[in-house]
Short mmCIF file of C-alpha atoms in Angstrom, two decimals:
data_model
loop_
_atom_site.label_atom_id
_atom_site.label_comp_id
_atom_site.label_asym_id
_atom_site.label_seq_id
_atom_site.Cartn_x
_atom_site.Cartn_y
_atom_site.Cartn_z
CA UNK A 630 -20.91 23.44 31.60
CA UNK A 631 -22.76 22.58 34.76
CA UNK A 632 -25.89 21.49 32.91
CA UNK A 633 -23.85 19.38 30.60
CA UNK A 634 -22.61 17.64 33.60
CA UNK A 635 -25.33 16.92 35.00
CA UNK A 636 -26.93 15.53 31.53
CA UNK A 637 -24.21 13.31 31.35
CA UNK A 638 -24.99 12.01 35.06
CA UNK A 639 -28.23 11.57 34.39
CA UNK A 640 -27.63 8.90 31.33
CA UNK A 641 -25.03 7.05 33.30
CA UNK A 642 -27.86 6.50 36.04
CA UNK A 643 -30.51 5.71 33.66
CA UNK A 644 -28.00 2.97 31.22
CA UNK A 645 -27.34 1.18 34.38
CA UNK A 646 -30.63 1.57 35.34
CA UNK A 647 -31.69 0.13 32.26
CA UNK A 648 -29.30 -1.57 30.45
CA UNK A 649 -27.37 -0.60 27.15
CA UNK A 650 -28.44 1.45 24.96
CA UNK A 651 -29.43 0.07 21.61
CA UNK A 652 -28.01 2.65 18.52
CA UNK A 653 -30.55 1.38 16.02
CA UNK A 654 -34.24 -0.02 16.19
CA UNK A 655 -35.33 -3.02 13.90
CA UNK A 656 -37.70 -1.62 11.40
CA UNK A 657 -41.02 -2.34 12.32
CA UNK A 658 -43.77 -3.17 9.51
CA UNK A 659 -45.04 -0.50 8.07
CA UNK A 660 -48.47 -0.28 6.85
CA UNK A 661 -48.98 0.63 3.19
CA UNK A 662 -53.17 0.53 2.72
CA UNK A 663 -52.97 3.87 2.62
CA UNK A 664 -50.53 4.66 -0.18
CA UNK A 665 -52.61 4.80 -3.48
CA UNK A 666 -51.01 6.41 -5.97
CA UNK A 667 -50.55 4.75 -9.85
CA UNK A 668 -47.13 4.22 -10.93
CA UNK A 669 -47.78 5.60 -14.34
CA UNK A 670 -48.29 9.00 -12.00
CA UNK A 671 -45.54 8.61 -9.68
CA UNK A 672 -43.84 8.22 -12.96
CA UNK A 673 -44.51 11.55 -14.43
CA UNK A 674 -44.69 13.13 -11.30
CA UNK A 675 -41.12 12.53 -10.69
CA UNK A 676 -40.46 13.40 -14.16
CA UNK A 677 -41.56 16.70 -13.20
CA UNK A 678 -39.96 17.29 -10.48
CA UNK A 679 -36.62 16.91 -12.31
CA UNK A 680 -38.47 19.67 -14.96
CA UNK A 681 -38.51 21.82 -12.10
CA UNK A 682 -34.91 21.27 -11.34
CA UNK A 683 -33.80 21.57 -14.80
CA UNK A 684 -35.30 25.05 -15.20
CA UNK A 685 -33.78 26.49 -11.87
CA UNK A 686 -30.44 25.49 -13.11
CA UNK A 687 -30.98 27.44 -16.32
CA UNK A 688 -32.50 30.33 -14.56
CA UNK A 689 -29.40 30.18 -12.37
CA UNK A 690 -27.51 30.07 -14.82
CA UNK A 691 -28.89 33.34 -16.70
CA UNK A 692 -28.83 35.15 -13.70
CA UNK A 693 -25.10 34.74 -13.26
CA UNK A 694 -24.90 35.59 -17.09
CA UNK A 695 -25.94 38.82 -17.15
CA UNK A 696 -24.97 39.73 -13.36
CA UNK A 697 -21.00 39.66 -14.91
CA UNK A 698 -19.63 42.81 -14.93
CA UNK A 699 -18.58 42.68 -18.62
CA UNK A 700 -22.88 42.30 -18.91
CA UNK A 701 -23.86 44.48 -15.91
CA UNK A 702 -27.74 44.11 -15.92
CA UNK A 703 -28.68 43.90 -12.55
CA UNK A 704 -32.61 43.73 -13.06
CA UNK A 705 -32.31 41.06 -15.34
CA UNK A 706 -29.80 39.36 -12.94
CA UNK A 707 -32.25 39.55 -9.83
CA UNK A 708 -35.51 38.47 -12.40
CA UNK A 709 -33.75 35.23 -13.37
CA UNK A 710 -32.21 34.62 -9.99
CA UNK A 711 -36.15 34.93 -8.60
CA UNK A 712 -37.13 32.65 -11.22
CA UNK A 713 -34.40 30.21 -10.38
CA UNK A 714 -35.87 30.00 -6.62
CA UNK A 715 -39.75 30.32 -7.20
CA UNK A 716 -38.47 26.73 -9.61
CA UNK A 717 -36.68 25.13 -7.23
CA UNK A 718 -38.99 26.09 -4.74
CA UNK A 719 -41.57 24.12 -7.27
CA UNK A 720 -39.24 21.36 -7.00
CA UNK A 721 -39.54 21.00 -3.25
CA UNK A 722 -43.18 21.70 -3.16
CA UNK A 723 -43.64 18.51 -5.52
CA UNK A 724 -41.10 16.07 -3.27
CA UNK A 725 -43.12 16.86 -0.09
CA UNK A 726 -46.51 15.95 -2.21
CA UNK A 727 -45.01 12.50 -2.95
CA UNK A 728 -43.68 12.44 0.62
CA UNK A 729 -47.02 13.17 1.98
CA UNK A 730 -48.57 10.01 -0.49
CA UNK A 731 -45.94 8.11 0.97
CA UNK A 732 -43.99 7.81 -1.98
CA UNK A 733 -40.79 8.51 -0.92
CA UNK A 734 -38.76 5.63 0.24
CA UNK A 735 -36.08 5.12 -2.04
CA UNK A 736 -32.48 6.84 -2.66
CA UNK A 737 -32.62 10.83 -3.59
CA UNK A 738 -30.79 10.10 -6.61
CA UNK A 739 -33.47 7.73 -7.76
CA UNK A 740 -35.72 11.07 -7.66
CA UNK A 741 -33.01 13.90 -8.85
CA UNK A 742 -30.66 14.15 -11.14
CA UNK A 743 -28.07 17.57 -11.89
CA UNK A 744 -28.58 18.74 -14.76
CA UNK A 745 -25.82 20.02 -16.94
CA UNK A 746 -26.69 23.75 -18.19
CA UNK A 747 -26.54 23.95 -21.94
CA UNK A 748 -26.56 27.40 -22.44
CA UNK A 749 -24.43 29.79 -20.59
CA UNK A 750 -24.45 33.29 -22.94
CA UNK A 751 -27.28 35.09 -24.65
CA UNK A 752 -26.91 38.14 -27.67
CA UNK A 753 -28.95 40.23 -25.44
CA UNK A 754 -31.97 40.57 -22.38
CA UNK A 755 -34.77 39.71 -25.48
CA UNK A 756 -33.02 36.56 -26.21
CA UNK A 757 -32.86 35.24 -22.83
CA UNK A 758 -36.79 36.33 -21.94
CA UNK A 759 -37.61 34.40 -25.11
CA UNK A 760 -35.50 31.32 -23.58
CA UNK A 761 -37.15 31.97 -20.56
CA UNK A 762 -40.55 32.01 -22.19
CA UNK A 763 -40.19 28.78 -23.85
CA UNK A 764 -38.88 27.09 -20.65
CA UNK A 765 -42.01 28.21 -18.93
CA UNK A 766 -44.28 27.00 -21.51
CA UNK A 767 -42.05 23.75 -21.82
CA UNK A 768 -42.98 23.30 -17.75
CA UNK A 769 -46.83 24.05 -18.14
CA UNK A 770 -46.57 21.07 -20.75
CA UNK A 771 -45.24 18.78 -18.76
CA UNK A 772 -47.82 19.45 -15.99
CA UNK A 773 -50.68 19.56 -18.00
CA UNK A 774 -48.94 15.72 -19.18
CA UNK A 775 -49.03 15.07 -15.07
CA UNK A 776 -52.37 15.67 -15.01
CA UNK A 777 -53.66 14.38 -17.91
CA UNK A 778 -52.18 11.18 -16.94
CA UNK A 779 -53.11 10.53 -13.67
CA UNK A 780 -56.34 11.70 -14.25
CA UNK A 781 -56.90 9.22 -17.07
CA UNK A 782 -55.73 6.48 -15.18
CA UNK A 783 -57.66 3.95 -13.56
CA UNK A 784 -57.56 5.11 -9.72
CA UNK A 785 -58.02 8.59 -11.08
CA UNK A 786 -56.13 11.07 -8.64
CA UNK A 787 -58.58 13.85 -8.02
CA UNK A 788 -56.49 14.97 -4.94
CA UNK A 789 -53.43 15.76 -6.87
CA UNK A 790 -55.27 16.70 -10.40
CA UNK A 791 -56.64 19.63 -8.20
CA UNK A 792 -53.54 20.37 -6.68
CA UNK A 793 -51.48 20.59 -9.96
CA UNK A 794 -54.55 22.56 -12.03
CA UNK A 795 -55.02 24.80 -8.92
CA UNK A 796 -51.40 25.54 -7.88
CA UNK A 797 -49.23 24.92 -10.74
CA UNK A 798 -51.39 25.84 -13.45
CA UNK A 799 -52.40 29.19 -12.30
CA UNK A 800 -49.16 30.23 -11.63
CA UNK A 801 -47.86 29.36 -14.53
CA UNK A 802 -49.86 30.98 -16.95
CA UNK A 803 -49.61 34.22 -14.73
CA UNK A 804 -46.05 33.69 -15.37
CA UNK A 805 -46.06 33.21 -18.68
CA UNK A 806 -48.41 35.90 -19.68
CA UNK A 807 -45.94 38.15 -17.59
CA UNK A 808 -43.16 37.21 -19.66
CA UNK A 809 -44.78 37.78 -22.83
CA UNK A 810 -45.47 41.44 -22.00
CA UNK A 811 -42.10 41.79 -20.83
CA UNK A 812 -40.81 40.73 -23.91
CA UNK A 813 -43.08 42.55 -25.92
CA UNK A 814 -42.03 45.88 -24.44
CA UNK A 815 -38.35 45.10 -24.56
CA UNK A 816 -38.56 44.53 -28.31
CA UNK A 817 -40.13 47.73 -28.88
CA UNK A 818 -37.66 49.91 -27.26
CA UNK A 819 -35.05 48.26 -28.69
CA UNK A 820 -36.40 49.21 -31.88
CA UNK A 821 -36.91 52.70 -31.28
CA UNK A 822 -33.59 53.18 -28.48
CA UNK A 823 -31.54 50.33 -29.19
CA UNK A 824 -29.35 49.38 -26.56
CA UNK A 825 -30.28 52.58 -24.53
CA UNK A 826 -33.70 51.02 -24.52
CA UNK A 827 -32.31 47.53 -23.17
CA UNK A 828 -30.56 49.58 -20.58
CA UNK A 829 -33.74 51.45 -19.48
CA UNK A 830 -35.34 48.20 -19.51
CA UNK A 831 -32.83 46.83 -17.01
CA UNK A 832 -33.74 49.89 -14.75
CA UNK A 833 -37.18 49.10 -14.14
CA UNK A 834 -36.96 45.31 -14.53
#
């Protein structure tokens, strides 16, 4: 309390020291040189971005599917939850990118939109990995179309090509390749265990 006295003292000595204090600044030029990226890539960058945001909200949305205790399949719950952050966390990896090219400087909604899920119920764990495995390969797409584009255009952006096809890609196809075993060995023991086999799954998901 003392110390927040004495704060308060010491800005009524300094504003009449001074002079009022002004609650805004004008907004001095900014210089721009520097900011180089093509439109046609801002464009698609943004684009995906939004991908990224699109699949965490599906991924968020199977994870609350099957963590319902009328489903009760915890590892599949916590795998699509994961999956819901590591996209979002995409998402925000991608906005400071642009920030850092200084090509943020507009409203947030003129960069994200919510999505609306589609889907909110699957028949079973092997029909949501497969969903999940087409969403992943559905994201690699678009970022190979990132790349490919700004790469191809005129100012051609080796900074971010390497970014995306170091980063991005790599991960992705981990990811995917992950999946695809998953799935695999899902379908098998449902074939030989049925649901017993999706419910061992679940165990070591």
């Amino acid at each position: 309390m003392v110390k927040l006295f004495a704060s308060l003292m010491l800005l009524a000595v300094v504003a009449q020291a001074y002079g009022d204090f002004k609650c805004s600044l004008e907004v001095p030029e900014i210089p721009k040189g520097w900011i180089d990226m093509n439109q046609k890539c801002i464009n698609k960058m943004r684009h995906q971005i939004q991908e990224e945001i699109n699949a965490s909200y599906q991924y968020l949305a199977m994870g609350a599917y099957f963590a319902r205790d009328t489903v009760n399949r915890p590892g599949f719950a916590e795998h699509f939850f994961n999956a819901a952050k590591e996209e979002r966390e995409h998402g925000s990896k991608l906005i400071e990118y642009l920030s850092m090219r200084g090509q943020l400087t507009d409203s947030i909604t003129n960069l994200i939109t919510v999505p609306t899920v589609a889907k909110q119920e699957w028949n079973n764990g092997a029909a949501a990995l497969e969903e999940a495995l087409e969403l992943e390969t559905k994201v690699t797409r678009s970022i190979r179309d990132v790349i490919k584009t700004c790469e191809a255009s005129k100012d051609n952006d080796y900074h971010l090509v390497d970014y995306l096809t170091g980063v991005y890609l790599e991960e992705q196809l981990h990811g995917q390749r992950e999946l695809a075993g998953k799935l695999t060995t899902l379908k098998k023991m449902l074939s030989t265990h049925g649901e017993l086999g999706e419910f061992l799954f679940d165990k070591n998901l």
